mmCIF file with all atom_site columns, C-alpha atoms in Angstrom:
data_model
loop_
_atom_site.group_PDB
_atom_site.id
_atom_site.type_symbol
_atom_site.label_atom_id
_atom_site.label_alt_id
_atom_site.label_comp_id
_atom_site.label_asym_id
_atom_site.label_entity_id
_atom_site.label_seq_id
_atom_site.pdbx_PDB_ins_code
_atom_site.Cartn_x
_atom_site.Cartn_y
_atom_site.Cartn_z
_atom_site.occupancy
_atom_site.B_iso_or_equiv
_atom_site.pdbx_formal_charge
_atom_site.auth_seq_id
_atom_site.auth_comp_id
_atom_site.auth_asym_id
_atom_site.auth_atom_id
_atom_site.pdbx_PDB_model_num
ATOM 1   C CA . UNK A 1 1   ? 0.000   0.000  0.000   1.00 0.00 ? 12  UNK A CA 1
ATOM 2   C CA . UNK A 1 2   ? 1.105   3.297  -0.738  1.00 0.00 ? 13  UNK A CA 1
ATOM 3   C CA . UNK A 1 3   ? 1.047   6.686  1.357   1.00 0.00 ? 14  UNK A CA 1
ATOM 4   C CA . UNK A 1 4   ? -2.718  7.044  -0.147  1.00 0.00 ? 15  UNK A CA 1
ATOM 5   C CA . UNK A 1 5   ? -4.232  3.514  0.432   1.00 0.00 ? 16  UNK A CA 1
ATOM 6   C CA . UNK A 1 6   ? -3.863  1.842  -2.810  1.00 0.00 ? 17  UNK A CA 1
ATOM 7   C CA . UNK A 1 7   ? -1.823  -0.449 -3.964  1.00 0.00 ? 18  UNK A CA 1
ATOM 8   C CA . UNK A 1 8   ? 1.553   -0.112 -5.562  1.00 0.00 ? 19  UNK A CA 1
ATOM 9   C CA . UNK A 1 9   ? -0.123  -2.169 -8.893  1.00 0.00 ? 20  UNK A CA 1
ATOM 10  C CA . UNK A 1 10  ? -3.456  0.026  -9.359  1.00 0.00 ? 21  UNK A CA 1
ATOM 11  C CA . UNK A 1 11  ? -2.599  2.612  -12.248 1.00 0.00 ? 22  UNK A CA 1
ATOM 12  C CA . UNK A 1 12  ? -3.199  6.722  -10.730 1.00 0.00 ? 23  UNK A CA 1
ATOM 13  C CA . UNK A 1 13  ? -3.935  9.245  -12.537 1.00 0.00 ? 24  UNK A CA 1
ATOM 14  C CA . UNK A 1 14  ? -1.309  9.833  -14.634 1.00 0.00 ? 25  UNK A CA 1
ATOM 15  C CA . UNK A 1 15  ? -0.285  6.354  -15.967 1.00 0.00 ? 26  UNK A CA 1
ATOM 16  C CA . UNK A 1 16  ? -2.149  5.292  -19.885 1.00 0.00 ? 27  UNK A CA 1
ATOM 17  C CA . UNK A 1 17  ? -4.621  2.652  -19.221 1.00 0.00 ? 28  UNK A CA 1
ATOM 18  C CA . UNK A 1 18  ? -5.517  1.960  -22.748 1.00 0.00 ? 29  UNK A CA 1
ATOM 19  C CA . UNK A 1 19  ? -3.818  -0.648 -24.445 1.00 0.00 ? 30  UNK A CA 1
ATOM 20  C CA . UNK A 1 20  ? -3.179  -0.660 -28.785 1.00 0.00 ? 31  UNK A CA 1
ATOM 21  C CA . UNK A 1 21  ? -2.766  -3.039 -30.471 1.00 0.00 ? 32  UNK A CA 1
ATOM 22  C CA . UNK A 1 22  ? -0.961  -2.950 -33.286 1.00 0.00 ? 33  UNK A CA 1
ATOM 23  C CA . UNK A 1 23  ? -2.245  -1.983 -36.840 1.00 0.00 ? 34  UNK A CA 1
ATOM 24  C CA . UNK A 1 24  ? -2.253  -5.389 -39.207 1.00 0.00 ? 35  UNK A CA 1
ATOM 25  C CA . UNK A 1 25  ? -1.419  -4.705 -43.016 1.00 0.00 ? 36  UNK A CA 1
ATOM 26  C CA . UNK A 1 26  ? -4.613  -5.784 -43.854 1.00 0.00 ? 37  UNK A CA 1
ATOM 27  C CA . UNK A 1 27  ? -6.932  -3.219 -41.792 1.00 0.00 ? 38  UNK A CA 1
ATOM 28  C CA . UNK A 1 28  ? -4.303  -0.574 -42.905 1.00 0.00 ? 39  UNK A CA 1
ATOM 29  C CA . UNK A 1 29  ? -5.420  -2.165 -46.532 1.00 0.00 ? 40  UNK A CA 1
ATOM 30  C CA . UNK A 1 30  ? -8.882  -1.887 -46.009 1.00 0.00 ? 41  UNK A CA 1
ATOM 31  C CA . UNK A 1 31  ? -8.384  1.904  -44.480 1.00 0.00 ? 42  UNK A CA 1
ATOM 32  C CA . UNK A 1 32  ? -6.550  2.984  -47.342 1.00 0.00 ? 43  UNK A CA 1
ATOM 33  C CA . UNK A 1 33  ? -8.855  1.543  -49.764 1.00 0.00 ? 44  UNK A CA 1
ATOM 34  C CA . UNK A 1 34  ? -12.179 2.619  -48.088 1.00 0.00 ? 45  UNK A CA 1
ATOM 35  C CA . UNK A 1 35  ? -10.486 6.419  -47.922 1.00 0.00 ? 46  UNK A CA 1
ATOM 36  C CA . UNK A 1 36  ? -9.383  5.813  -51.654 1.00 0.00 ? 47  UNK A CA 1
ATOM 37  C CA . UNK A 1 37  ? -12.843 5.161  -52.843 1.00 0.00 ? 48  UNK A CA 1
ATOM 38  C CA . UNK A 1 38  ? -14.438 7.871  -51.215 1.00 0.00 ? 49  UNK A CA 1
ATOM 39  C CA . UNK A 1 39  ? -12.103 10.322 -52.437 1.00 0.00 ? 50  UNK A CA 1
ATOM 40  C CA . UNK A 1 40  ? -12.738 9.317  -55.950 1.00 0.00 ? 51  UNK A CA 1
ATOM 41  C CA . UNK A 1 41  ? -16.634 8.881  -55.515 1.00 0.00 ? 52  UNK A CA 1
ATOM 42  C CA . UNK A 1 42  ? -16.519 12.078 -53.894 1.00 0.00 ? 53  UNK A CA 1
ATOM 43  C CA . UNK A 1 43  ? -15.089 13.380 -56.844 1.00 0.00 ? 54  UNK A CA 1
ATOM 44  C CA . UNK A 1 44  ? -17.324 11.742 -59.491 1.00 0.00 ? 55  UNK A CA 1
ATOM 45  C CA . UNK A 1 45  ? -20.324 12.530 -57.798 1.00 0.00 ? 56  UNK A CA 1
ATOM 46  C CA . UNK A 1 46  ? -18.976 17.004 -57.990 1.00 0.00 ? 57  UNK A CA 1
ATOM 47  C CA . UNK A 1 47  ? -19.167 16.001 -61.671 1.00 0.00 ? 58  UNK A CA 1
ATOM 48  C CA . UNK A 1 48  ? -22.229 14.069 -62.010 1.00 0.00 ? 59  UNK A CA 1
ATOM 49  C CA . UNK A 1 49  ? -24.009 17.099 -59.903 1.00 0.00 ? 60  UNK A CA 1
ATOM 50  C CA . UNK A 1 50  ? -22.038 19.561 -62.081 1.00 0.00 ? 61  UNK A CA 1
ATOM 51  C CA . UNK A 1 51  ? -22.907 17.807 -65.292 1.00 0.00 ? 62  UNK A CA 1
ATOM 52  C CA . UNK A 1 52  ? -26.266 17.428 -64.508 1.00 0.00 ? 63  UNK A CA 1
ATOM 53  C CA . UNK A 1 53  ? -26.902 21.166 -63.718 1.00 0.00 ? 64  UNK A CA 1
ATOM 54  C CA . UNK A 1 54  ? -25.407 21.456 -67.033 1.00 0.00 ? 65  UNK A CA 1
ATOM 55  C CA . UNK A 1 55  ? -27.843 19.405 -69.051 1.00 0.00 ? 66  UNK A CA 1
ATOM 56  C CA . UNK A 1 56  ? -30.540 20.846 -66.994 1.00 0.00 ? 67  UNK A CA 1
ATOM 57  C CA . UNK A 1 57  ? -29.423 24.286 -68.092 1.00 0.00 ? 68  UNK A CA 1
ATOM 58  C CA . UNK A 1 58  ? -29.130 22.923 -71.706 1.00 0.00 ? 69  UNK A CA 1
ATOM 59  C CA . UNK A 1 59  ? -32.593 21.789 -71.203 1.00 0.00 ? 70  UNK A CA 1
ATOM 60  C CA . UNK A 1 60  ? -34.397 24.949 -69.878 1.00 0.00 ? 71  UNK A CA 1
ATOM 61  C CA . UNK A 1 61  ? -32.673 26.775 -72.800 1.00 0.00 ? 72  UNK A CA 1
ATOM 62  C CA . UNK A 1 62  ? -33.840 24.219 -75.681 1.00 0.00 ? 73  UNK A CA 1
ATOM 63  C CA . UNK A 1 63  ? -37.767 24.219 -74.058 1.00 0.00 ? 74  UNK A CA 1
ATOM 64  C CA . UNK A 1 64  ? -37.498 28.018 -74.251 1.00 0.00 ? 75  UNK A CA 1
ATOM 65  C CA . UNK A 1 65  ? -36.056 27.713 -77.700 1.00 0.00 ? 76  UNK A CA 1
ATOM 66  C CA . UNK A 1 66  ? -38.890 25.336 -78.697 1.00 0.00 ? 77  UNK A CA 1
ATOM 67  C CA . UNK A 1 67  ? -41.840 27.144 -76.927 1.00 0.00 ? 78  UNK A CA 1
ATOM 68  C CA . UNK A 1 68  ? -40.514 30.594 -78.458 1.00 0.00 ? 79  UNK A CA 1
ATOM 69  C CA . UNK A 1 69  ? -40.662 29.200 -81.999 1.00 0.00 ? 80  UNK A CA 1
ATOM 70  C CA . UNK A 1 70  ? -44.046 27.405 -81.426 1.00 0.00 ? 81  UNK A CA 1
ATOM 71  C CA . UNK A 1 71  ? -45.327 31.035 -80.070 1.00 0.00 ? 82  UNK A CA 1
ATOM 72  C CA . UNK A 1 72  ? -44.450 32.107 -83.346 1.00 0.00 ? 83  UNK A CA 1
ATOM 73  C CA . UNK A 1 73  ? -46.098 29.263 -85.155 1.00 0.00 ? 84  UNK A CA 1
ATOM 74  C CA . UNK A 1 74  ? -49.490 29.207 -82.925 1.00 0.00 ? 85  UNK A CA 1
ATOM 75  C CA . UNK A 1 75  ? -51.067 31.903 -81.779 1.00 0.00 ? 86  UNK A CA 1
ATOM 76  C CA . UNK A 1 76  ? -53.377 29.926 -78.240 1.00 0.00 ? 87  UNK A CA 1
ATOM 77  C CA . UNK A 1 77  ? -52.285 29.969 -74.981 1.00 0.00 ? 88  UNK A CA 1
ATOM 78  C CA . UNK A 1 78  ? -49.833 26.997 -74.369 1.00 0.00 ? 89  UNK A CA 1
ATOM 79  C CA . UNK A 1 79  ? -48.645 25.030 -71.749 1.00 0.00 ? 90  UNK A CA 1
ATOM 80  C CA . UNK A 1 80  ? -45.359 25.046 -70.654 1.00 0.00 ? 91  UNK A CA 1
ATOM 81  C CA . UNK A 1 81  ? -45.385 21.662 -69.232 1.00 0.00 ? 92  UNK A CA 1
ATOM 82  C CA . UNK A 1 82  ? -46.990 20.122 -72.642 1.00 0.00 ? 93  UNK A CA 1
ATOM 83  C CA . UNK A 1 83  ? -44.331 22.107 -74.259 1.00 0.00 ? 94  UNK A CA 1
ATOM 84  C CA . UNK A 1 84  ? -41.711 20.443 -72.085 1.00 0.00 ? 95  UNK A CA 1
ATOM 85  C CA . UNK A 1 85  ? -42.887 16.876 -72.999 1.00 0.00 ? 96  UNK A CA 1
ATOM 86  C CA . UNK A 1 86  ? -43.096 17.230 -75.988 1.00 0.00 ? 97  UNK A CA 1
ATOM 87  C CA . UNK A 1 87  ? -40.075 19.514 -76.828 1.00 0.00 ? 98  UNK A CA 1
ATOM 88  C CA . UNK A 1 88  ? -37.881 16.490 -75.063 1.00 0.00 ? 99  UNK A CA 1
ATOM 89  C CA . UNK A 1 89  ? -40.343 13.549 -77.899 1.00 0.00 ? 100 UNK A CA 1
ATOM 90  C CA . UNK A 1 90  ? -39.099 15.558 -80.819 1.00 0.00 ? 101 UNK A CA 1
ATOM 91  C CA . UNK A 1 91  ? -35.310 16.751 -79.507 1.00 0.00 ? 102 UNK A CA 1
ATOM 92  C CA . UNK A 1 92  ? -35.119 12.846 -79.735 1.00 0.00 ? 103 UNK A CA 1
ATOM 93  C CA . UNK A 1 93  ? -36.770 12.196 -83.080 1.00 0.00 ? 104 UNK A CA 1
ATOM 94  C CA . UNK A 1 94  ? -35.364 14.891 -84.806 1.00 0.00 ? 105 UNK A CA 1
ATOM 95  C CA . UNK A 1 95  ? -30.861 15.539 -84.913 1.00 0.00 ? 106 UNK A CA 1
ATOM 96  C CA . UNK A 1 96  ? -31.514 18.635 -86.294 1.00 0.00 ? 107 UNK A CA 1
ATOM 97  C CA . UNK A 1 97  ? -34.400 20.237 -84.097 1.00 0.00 ? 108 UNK A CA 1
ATOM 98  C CA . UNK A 1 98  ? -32.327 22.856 -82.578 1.00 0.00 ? 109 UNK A CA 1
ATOM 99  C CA . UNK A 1 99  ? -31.155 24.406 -86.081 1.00 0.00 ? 110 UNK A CA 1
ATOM 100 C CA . UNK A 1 100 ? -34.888 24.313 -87.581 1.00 0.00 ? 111 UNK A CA 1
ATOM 101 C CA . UNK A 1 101 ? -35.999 26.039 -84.397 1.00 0.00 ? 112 UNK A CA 1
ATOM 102 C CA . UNK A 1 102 ? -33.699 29.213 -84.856 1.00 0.00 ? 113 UNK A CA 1
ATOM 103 C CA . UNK A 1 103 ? -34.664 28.895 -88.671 1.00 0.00 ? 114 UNK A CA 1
ATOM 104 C CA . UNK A 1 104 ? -38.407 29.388 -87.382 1.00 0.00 ? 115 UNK A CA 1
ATOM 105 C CA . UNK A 1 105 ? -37.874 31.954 -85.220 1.00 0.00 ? 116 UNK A CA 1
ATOM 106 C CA . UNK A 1 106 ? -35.352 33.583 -87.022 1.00 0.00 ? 117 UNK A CA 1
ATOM 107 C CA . UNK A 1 107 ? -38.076 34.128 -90.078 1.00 0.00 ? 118 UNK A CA 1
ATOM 108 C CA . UNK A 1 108 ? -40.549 35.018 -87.979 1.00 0.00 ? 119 UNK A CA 1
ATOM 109 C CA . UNK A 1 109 ? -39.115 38.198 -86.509 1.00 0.00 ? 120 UNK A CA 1
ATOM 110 C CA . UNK A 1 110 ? -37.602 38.713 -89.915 1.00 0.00 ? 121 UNK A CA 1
ATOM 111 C CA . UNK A 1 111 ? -41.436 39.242 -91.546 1.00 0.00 ? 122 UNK A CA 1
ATOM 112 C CA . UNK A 1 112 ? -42.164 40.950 -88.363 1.00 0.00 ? 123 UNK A CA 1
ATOM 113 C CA . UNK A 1 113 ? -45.367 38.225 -87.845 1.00 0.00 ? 124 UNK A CA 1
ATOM 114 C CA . UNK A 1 114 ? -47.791 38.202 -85.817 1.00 0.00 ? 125 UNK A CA 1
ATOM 115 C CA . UNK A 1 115 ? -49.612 35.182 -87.101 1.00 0.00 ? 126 UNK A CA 1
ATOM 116 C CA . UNK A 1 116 ? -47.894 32.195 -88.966 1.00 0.00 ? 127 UNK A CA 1
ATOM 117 C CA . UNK A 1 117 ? -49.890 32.943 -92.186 1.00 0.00 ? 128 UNK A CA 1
ATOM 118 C CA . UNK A 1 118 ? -47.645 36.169 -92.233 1.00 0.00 ? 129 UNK A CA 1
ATOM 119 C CA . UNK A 1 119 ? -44.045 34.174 -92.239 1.00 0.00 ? 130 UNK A CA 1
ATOM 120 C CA . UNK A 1 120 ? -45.179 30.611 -93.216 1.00 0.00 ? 131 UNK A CA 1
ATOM 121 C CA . UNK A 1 121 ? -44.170 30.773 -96.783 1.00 0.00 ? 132 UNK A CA 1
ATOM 122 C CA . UNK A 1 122 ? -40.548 31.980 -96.389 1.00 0.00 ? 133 UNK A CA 1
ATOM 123 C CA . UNK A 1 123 ? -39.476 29.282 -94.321 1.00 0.00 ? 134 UNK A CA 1
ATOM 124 C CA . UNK A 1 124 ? -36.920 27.189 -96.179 1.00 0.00 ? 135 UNK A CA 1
ATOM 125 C CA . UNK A 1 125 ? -38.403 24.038 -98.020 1.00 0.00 ? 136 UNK A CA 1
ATOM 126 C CA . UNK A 1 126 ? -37.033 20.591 -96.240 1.00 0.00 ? 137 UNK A CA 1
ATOM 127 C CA . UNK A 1 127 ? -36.402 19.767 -92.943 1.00 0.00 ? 138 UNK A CA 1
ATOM 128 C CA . UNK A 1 128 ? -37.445 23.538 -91.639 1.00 0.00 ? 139 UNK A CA 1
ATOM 129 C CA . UNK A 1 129 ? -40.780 23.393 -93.430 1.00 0.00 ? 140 UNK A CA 1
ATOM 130 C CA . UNK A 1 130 ? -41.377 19.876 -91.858 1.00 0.00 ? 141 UNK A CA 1
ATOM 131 C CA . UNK A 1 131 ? -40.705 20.265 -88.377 1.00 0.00 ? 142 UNK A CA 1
ATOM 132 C CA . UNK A 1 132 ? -42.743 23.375 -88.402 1.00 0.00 ? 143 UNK A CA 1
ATOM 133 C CA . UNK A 1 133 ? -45.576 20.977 -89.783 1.00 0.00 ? 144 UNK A CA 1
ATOM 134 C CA . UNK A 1 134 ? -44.590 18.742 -87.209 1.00 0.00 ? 145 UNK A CA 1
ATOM 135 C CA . UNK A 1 135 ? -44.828 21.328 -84.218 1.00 0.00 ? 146 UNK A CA 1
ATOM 136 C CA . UNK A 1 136 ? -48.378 22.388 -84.904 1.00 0.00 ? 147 UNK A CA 1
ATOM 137 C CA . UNK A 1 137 ? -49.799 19.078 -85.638 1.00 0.00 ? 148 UNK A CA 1
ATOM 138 C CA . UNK A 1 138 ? -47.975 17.767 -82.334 1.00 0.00 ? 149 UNK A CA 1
ATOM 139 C CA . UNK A 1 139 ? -50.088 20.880 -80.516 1.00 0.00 ? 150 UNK A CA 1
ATOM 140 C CA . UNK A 1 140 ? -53.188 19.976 -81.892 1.00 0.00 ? 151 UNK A CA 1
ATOM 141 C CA . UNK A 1 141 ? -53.175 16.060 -81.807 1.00 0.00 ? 152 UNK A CA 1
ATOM 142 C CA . UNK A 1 142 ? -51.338 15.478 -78.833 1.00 0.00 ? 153 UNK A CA 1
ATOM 143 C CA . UNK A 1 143 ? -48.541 12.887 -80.675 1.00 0.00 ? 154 UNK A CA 1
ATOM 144 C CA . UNK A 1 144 ? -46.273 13.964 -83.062 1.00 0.00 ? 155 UNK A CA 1
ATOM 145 C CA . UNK A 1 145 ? -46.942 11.393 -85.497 1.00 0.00 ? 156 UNK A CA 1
ATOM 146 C CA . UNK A 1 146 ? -49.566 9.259  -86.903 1.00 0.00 ? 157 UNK A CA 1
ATOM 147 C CA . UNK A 1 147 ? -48.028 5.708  -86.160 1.00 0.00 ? 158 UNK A CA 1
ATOM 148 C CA . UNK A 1 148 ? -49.550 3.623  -83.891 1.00 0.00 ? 159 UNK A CA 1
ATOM 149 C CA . UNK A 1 149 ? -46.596 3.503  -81.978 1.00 0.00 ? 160 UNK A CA 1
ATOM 150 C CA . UNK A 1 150 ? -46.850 7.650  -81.259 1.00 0.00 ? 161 UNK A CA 1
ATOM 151 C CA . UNK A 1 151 ? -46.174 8.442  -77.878 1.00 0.00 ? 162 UNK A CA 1
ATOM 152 C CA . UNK A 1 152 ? -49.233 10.437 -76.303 1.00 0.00 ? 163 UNK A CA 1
ATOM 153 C CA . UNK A 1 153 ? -47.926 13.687 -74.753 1.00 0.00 ? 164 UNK A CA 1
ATOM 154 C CA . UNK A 1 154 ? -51.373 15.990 -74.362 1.00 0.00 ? 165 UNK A CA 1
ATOM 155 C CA . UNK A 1 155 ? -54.753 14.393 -74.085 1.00 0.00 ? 166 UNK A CA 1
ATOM 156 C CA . UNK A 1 156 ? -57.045 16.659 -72.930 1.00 0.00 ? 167 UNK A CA 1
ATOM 157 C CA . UNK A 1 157 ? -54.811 19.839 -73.326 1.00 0.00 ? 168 UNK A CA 1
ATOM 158 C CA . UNK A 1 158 ? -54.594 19.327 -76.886 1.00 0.00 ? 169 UNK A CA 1
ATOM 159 C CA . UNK A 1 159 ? -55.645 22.088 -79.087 1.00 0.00 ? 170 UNK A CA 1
ATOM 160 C CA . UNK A 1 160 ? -58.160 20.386 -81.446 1.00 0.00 ? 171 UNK A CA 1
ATOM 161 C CA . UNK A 1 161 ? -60.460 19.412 -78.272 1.00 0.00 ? 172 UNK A CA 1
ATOM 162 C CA . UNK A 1 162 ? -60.809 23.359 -77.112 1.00 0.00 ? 173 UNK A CA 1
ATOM 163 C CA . UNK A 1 163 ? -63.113 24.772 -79.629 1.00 0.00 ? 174 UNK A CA 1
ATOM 164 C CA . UNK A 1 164 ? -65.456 22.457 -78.510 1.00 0.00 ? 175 UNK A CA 1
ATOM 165 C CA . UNK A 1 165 ? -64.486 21.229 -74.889 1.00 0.00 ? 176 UNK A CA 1
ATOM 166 C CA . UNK A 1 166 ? -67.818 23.313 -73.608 1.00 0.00 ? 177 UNK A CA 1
ATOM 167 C CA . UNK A 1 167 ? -70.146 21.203 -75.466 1.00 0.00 ? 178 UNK A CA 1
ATOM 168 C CA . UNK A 1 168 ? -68.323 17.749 -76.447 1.00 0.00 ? 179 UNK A CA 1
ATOM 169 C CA . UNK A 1 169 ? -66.950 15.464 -73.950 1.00 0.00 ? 180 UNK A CA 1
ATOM 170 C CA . UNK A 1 170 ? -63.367 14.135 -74.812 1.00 0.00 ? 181 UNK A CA 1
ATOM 171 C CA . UNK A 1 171 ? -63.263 10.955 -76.373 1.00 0.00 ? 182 UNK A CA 1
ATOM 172 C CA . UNK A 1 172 ? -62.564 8.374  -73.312 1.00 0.00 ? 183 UNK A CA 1
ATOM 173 C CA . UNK A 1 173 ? -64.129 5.284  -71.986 1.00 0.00 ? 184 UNK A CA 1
ATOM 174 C CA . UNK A 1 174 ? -65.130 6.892  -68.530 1.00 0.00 ? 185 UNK A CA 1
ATOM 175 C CA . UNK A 1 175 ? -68.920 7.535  -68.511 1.00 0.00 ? 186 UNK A CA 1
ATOM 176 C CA . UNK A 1 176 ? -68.747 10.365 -66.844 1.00 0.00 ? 187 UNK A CA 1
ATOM 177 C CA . UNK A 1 177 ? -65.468 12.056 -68.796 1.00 0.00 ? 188 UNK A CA 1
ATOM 178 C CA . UNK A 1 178 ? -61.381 12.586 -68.434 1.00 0.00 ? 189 UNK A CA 1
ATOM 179 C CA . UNK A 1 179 ? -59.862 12.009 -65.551 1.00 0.00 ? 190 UNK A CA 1
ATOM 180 C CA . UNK A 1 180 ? -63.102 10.432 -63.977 1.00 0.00 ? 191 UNK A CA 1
ATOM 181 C CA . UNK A 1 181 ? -62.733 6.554  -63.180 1.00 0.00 ? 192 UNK A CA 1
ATOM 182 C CA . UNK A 1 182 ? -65.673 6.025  -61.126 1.00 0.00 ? 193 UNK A CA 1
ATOM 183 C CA . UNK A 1 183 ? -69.045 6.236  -61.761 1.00 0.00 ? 194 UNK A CA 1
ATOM 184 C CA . UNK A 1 184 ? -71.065 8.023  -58.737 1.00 0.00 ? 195 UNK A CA 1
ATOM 185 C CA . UNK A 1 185 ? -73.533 5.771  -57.168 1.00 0.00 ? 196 UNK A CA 1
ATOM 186 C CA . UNK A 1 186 ? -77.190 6.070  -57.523 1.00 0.00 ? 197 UNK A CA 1
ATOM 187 C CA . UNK A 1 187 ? -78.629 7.524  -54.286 1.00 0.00 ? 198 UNK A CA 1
ATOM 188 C CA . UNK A 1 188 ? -80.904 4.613  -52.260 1.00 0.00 ? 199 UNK A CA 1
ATOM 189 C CA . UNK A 1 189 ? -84.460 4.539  -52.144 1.00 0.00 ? 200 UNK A CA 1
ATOM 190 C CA . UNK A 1 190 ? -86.760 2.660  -50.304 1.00 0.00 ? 201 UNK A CA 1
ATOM 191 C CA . UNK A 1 191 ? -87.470 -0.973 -51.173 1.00 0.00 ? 202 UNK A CA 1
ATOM 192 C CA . UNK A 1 192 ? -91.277 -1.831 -51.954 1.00 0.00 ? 203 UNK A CA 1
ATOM 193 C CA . UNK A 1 193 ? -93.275 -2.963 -49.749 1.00 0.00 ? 204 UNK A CA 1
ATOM 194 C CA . UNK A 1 194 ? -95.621 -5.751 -51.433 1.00 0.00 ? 205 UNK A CA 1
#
């Protein structure tokens, strides 16, 4: 016993208790590897983010593009969001969308148009003339094509069912119209008495 009351073998204050044991090559392995890989993941995923703000920003600029040209081309009120859809249906059908675009609008303010009739005419013969086609028959019939493969990208939005969407119902199998599934239930009445 010491001066204190404990033992000559119990550790005080200032002795290291903890014991280490010594690093094997293969934990240091692992470490290194483990630190490795999320270095470079770290590092591919700044460049995914990056390149996907990039396309993104590509994107908003070739919707724009497209919805400023078919402005010029149709003269309703159009969705954004239909524009969108199918801007991104005919950026992948068509290689050279983006120079037929700035063809469109290019004429356009050229003529100084206010309606398509005014600019229509001028617009190189080909693959300009074409898409144009293209753009206003994928505003009024929802597809951009007639196959029966055509991907649907405006049902009831499309511009051929608003002249009459006050007095014809859309073309659907619900009874009751778009975007209604279930048919309301007749209210109960009284059963006979016999």
């Amino acid at each position: 016993m010491t001066y204190e009351g404990n033992s000559a073998t119990a550790p005080t204050a200032t002795e290291d208790t903890t014991q280490t044991e010594p690093i094997s090559r293969r934990s240091l392995l692992k470490a290194s590897a483990t630190a490795l890989g999320v270095a470079v993941l770290g590092a591919s995923m700044q460049k995914m983010v990056r390149a996907a703000g990039e396309v993104a920003k590509a994107t908003a600029v070739s919707v724009d593009k497209f919805m400023a040209a078919s402005k010029c081309l149709i003269q309703h009120e159009l969705s954004p969001d239909v524009g969108a859809r199918m801007a991104g249906i005919l950026y992948a059908k068509i290689p050279t969308l983006d120079a037929a675009l700035d063809a469109i609008i290019f004429t356009a303010r050229e003529k100084k148009s206010k309606v398509v009739e005014d600019f229509f005419d001028a617009l190189p013969d080909g693959h300009v003339k074409d898409t144009a086609h293209q753009i206003i028959f994928g505003w009024y019939a929802g597809v951009v094509d007639e196959s029966p493969t055509a991907e649907v990208f405006a049902y009831e939005q499309a511009l051929m069912y608003q002249p009459t969407k006050d007095a014809v119902a859309l073309p659907t199998y619900s009874f009751n119209g778009p975007d209604h599934w279930t048919d309301v239930d007749p209210p109960l009445s009284a059963m006979p008495e016999f």
